[in-house]
Coordinates of C-alpha atoms in Angstrom, one line a residue:
X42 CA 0.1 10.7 -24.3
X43 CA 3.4 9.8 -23.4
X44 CA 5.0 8.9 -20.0
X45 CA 7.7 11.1 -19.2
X46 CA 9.9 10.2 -16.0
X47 CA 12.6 13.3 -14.8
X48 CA 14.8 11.1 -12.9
X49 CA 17.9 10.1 -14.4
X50 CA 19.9 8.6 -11.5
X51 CA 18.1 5.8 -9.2
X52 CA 18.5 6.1 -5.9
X53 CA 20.7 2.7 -4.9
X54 CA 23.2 3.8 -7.4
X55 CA 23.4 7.4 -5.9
X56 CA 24.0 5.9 -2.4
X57 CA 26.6 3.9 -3.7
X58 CA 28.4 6.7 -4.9
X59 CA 27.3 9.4 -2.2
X60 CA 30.5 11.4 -0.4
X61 CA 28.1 12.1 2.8
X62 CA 27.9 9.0 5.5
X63 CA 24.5 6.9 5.0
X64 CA 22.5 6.4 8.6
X65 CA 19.3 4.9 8.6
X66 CA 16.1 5.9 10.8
X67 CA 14.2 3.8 12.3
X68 CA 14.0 -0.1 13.2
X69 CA 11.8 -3.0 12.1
X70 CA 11.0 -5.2 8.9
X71 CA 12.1 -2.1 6.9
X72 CA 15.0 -1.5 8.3
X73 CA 15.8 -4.7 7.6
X74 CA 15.1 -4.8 4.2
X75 CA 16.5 -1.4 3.5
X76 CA 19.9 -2.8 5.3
X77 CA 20.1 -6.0 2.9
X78 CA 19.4 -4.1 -0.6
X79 CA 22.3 -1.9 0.9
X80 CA 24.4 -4.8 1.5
X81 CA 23.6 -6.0 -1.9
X82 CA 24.6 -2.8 -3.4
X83 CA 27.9 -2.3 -1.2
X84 CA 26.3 0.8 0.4
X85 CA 28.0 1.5 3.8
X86 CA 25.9 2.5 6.5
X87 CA 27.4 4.8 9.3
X88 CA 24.4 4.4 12.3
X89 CA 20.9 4.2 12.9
X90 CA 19.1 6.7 15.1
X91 CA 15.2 6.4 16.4
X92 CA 13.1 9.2 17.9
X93 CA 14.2 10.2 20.9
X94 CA 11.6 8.4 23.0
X95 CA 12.8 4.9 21.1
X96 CA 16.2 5.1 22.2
X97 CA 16.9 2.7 25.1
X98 CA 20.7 2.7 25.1
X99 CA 20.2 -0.1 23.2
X100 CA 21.7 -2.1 19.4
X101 CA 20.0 -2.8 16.2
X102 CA 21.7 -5.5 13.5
X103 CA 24.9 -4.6 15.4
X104 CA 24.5 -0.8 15.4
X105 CA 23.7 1.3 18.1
X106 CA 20.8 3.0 18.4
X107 CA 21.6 6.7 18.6
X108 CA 19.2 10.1 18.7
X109 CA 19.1 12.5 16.0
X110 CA 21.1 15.0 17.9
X111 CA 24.0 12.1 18.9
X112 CA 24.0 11.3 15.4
X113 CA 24.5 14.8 14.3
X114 CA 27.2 15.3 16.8
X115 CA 29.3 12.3 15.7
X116 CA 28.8 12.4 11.8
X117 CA 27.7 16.3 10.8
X118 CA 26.0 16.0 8.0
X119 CA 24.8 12.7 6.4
X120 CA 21.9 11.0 4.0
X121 CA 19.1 9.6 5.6
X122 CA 17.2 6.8 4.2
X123 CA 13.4 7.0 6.1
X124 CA 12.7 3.2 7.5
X125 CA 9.0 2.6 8.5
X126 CA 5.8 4.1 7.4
X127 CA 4.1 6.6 8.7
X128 CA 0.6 8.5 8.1
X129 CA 0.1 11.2 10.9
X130 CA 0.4 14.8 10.5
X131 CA 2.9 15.5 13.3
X132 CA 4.7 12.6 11.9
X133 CA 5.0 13.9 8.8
X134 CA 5.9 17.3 9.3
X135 CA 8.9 15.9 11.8
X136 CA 10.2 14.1 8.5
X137 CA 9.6 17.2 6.4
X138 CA 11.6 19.2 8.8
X139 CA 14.2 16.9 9.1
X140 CA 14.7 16.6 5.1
X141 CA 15.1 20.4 5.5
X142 CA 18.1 20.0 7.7
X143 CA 19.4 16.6 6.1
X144 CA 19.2 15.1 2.8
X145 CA 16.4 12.6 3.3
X146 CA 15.0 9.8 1.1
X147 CA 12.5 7.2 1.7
X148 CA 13.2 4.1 -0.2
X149 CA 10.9 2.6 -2.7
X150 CA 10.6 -1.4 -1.1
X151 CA 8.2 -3.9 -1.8
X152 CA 6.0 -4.7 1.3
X153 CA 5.7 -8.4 -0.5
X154 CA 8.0 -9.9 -3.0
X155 CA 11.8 -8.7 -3.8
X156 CA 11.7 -7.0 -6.9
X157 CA 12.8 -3.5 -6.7
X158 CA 11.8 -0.5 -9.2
X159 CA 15.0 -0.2 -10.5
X160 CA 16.0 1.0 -14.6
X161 CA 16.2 -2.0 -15.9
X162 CA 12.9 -3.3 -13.9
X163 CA 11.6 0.2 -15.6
X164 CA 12.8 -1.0 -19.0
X165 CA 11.5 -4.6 -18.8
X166 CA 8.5 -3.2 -18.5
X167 CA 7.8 0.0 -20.0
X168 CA 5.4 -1.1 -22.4
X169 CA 2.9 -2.1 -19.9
X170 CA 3.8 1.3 -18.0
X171 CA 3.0 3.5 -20.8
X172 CA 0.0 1.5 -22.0
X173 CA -1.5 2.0 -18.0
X174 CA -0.3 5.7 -18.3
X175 CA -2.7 6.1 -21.5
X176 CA -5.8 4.4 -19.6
X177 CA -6.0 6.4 -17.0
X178 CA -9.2 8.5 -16.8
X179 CA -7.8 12.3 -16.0
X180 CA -4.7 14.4 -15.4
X181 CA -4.7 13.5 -11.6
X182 CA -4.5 9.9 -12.4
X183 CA -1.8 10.7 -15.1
X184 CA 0.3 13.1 -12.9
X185 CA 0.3 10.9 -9.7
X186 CA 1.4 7.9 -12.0
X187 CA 4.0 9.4 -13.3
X188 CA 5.3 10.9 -10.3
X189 CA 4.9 7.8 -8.2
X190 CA 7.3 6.1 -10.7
X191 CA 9.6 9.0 -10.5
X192 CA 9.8 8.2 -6.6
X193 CA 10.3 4.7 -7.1
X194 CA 13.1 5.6 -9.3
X195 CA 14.9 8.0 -6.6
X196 CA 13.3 7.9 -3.6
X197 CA 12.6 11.4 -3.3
X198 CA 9.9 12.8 -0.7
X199 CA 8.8 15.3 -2.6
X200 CA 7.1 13.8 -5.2
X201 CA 4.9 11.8 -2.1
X202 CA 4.5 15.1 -0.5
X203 CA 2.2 16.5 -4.0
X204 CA -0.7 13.8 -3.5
X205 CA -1.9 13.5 -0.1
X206 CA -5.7 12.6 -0.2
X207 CA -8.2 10.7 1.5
X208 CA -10.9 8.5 0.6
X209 CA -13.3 10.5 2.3
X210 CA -12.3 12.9 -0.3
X211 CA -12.7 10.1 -3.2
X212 CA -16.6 9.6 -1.7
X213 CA -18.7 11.5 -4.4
X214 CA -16.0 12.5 -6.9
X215 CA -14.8 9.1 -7.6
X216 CA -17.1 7.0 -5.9
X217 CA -20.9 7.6 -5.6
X218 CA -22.8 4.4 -4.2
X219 CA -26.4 5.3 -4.2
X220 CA -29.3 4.2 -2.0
X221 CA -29.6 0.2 -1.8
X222 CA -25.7 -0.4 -2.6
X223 CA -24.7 -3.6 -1.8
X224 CA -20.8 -3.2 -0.6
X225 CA -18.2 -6.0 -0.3
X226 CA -15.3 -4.8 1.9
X227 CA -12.2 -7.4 1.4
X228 CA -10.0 -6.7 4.7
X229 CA -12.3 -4.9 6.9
X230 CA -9.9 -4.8 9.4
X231 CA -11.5 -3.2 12.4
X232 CA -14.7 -1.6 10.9
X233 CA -13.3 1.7 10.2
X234 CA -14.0 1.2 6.6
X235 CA -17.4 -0.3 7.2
X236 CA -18.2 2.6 9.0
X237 CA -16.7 5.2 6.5
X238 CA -19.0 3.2 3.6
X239 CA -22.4 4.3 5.9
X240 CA -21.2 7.8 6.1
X241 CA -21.9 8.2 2.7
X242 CA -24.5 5.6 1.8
X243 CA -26.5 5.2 5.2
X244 CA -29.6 3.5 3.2
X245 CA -27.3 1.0 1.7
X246 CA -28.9 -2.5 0.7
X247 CA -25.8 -4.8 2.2
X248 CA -22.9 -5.1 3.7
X249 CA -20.0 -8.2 3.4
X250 CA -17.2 -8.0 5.5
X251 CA -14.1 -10.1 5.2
X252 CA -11.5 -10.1 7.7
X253 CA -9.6 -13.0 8.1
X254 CA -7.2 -12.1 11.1
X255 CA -8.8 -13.3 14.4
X256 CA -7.7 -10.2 16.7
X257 CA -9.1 -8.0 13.9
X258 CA -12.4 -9.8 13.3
X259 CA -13.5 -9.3 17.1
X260 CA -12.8 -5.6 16.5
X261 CA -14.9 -6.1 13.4
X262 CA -17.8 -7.7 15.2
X263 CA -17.4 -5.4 18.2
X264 CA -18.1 -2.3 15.5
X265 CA -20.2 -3.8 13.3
X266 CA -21.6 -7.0 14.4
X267 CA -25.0 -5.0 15.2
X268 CA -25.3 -3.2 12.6
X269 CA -29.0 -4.1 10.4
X270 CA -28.3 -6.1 6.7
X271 CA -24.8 -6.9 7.4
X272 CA -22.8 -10.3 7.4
X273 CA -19.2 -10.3 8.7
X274 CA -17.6 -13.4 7.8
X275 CA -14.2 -14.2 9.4
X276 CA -12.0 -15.6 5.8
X277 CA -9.4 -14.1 3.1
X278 CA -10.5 -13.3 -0.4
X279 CA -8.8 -15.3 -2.9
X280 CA -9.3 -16.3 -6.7
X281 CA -11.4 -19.2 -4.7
X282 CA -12.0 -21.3 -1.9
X283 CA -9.9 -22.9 -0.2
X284 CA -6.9 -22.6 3.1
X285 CA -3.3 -21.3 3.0
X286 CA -1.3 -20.0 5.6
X287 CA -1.8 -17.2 7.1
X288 CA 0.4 -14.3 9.5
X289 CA -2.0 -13.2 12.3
X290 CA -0.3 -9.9 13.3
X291 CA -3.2 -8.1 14.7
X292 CA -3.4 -5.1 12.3
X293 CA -3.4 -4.2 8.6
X294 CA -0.4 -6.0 7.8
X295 CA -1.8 -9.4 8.7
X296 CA -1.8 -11.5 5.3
X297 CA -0.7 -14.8 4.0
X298 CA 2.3 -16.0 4.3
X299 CA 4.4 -19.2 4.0
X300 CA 6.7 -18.6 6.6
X301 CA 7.5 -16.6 9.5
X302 CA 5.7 -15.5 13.0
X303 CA 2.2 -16.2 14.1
X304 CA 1.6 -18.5 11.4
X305 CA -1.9 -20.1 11.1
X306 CA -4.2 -22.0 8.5
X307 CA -6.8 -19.4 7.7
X308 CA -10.3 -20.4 5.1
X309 CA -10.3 -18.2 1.9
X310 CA -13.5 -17.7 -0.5
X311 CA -14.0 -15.8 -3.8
X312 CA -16.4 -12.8 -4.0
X313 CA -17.9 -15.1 -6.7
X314 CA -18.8 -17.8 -4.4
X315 CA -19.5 -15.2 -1.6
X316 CA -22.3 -14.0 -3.5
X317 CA -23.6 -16.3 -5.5
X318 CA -24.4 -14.8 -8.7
X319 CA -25.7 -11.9 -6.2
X320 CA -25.6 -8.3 -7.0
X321 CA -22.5 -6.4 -5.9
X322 CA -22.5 -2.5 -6.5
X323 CA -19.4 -1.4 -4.5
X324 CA -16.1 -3.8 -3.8
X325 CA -13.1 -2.6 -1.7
X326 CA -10.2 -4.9 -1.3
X327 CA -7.6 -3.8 0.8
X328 CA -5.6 -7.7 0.5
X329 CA -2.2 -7.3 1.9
X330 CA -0.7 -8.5 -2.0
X331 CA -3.0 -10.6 -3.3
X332 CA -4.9 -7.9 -5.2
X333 CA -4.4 -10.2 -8.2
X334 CA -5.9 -13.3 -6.7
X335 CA -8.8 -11.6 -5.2
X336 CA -9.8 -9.8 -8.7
X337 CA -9.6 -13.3 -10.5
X338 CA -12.0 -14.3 -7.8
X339 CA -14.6 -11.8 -9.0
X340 CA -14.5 -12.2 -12.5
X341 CA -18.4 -13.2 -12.9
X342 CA -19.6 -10.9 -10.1
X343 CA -17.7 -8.1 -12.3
X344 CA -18.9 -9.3 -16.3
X345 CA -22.5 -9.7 -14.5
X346 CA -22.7 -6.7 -12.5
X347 CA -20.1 -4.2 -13.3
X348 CA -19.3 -2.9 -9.2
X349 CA -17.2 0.2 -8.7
X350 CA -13.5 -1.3 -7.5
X351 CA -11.6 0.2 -5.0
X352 CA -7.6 -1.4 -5.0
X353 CA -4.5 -1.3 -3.1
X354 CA -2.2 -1.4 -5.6
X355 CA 0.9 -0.6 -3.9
X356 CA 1.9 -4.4 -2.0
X357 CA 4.1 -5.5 -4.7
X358 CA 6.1 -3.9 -7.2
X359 CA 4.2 -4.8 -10.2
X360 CA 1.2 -3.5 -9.0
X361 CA 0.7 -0.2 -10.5
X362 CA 0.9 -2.3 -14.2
X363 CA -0.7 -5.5 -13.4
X364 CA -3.8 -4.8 -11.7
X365 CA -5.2 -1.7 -13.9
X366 CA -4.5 -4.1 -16.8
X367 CA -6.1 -7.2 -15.1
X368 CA -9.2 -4.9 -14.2
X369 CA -9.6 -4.0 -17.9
X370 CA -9.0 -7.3 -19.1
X371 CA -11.9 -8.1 -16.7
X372 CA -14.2 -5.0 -17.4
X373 CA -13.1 -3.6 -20.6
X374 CA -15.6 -0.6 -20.1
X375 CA -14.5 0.5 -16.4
X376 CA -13.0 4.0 -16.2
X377 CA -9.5 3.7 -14.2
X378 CA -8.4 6.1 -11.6
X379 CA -5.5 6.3 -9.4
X380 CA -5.1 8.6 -6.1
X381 CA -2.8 8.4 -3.2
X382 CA -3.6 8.7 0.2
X383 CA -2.0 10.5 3.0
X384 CA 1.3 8.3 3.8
X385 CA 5.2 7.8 3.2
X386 CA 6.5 6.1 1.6
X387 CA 4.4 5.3 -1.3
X388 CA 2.0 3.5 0.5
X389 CA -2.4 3.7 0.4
X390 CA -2.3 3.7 -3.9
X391 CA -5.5 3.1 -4.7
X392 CA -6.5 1.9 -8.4
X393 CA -10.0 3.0 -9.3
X394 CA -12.6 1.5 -11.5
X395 CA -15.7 2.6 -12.2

């Protein structure tokens, strides 16, 4: 099987070379990173505009922030490069609609680290690319692979717009934990996906809950702190045990960090030493970029018991090649999967093993 990619001119280099004006939408950590690869790249940018009911009258890195419709009357026509994430369905269709008037890309950046998905990153490391492409288990795997390196190459909405999934939908075609499962959920967050894993296995054995982010674990304990055969247990996942720094945001973006806002020490611990040789049947680690760490961390619970994985595998740019290949490295038997939930950019790519 070979990995074919249809997109012969990346994005950055496009831009640099676009007749249209380039405006950006939206403000935040991605507009700023999305400003400083265009600075690196000499890409002018004509304005920044928000939804309508985010413009104050007020300036963004120097720019004012203008509506769409001031925007439109000032420039005409332009490129827009999308600037925050989004994964609601009026959301969605406002972007769709607005890539029907305008020619609209959301850029491909790293939520952690600075490489970008460019040619040459492409080239560096297209052996490991193609040798993931042949290990995935079926055509969906294989199709949204290929077209999720296509975006990273260009940018281009529509190839985020094919795949669109759930995990509810993954529950019993992908996954099927069966009566006495014993789950480990790495970034619980609030409980949403505590409460999604008893939908479909309500007689499960146990339940571990990580959630290192103090804001987030009393919304853990406030939905799950009652429920029977479950321990909630307020630390990271990591390859072991240990502290590091952490950013306390107060949602799914909280993760370590070594500088910045709302910095704190926060305790880490393996799933090896979690469980203590103990059985684990389902793991689902959702580790805001250390996906790596977190997988070393389970290398005996996986050689002993063989648990169905669940991994974000979208935090870094290496992602999509590292992890599948450190998962097979670490169960050479597991069958990989890959699906994308509903989001843009290329957010919510889950690796499956099972």
């Amino acid at each position: 099987m070979n990995l074919v990619i249809n997109e012969s001119q990346p994005l950055w280099e496009y831009l640099r070379c676009a007749e249209k004006p380039v405006v950006l939408y939206g403000m935040g950590d991605g507009a700023l990173k999305i400003l400083a690869v265009c600075r690196q790249y000499g890409i002018p940018i004509a304005g920044i505009f928000a939804s309508d009911e985010f413009v104050r009258g007020h300036s963004f890195e120097g720019y004012p922030v203008e509506s769409l419709a001031q925007i439109e009357e000032r420039l005409g026509d332009f490129i827009v490069l999308l600037c925050f994430g989004v994964d609601y369905d009026s959301m969605l269709e406002r972007i769709a609609e607005l890539s029907r008037r305008h020619e609209t890309y959301a850029p491909d950046i790293p939520v952690f680290g600075s490489d970008l998905f460019t040619p040459e990153y492409f080239r560096e490391h297209q052996a490991e690319l193609e040798q993931v492409y042949g290990l995935l288990a079926d055509d969906e795997s294989r199709q949204i692979y290929a077209d999720l390196l296509a975006y990273k190459l260009s940018g281009k909405l529509e190839y985020l717009y094919r795949h669109m999934g759930s995990r509810e939908e993954d529950f019993g075609s992908i996954l099927t934990p069966g009566p006495g499962s014993v789950y480990v959920d790495l970034g619980a967050y609030d409980g949403d996906t505590v409460e999604e894993f008893i939908r479909h296995c309500p007689d499960y054995g146990w339940i571990w809950a990580l959630e290192p982010d103090p804001k987030n674990f009393r919304k853990l304990q406030a939905a799950a702190g009652e429920l029977p055969r479950t321990t909630l247990v307020p630390k990271g996942s990591y390859s072991g045990e240990g502290e590091l720094t952490f950013s306390a945001r107060g949602g799914r973006n909280s993760a370590l960090a070594e500088s910045g806002k709302k910095l704190r020490p926060v305790e880490l611990t393996s799933v090896d030493a979690l469980l203590q040789g103990n059985r684990a049947d389902y793991i689902k680690m959702d580790v805001e970029g250390v996906e790596r760490e977190t997988l070393l961390g389970c290398r005996e619970t996986i050689a002993r018991w063989k648990p169905q994985l669940s991994v974000a595998a979208y935090h870094r740019t290496g992602d999509l090649w590292e992890l599948p290949l450190l998962v097979r490295k670490l169960g050479p038997d597991y069958r990989l999967y890959l699906r994308r939930h509903k989001y843009v950019p290329a957010w919510e790519i889950i690796l499956y093993a099972i």
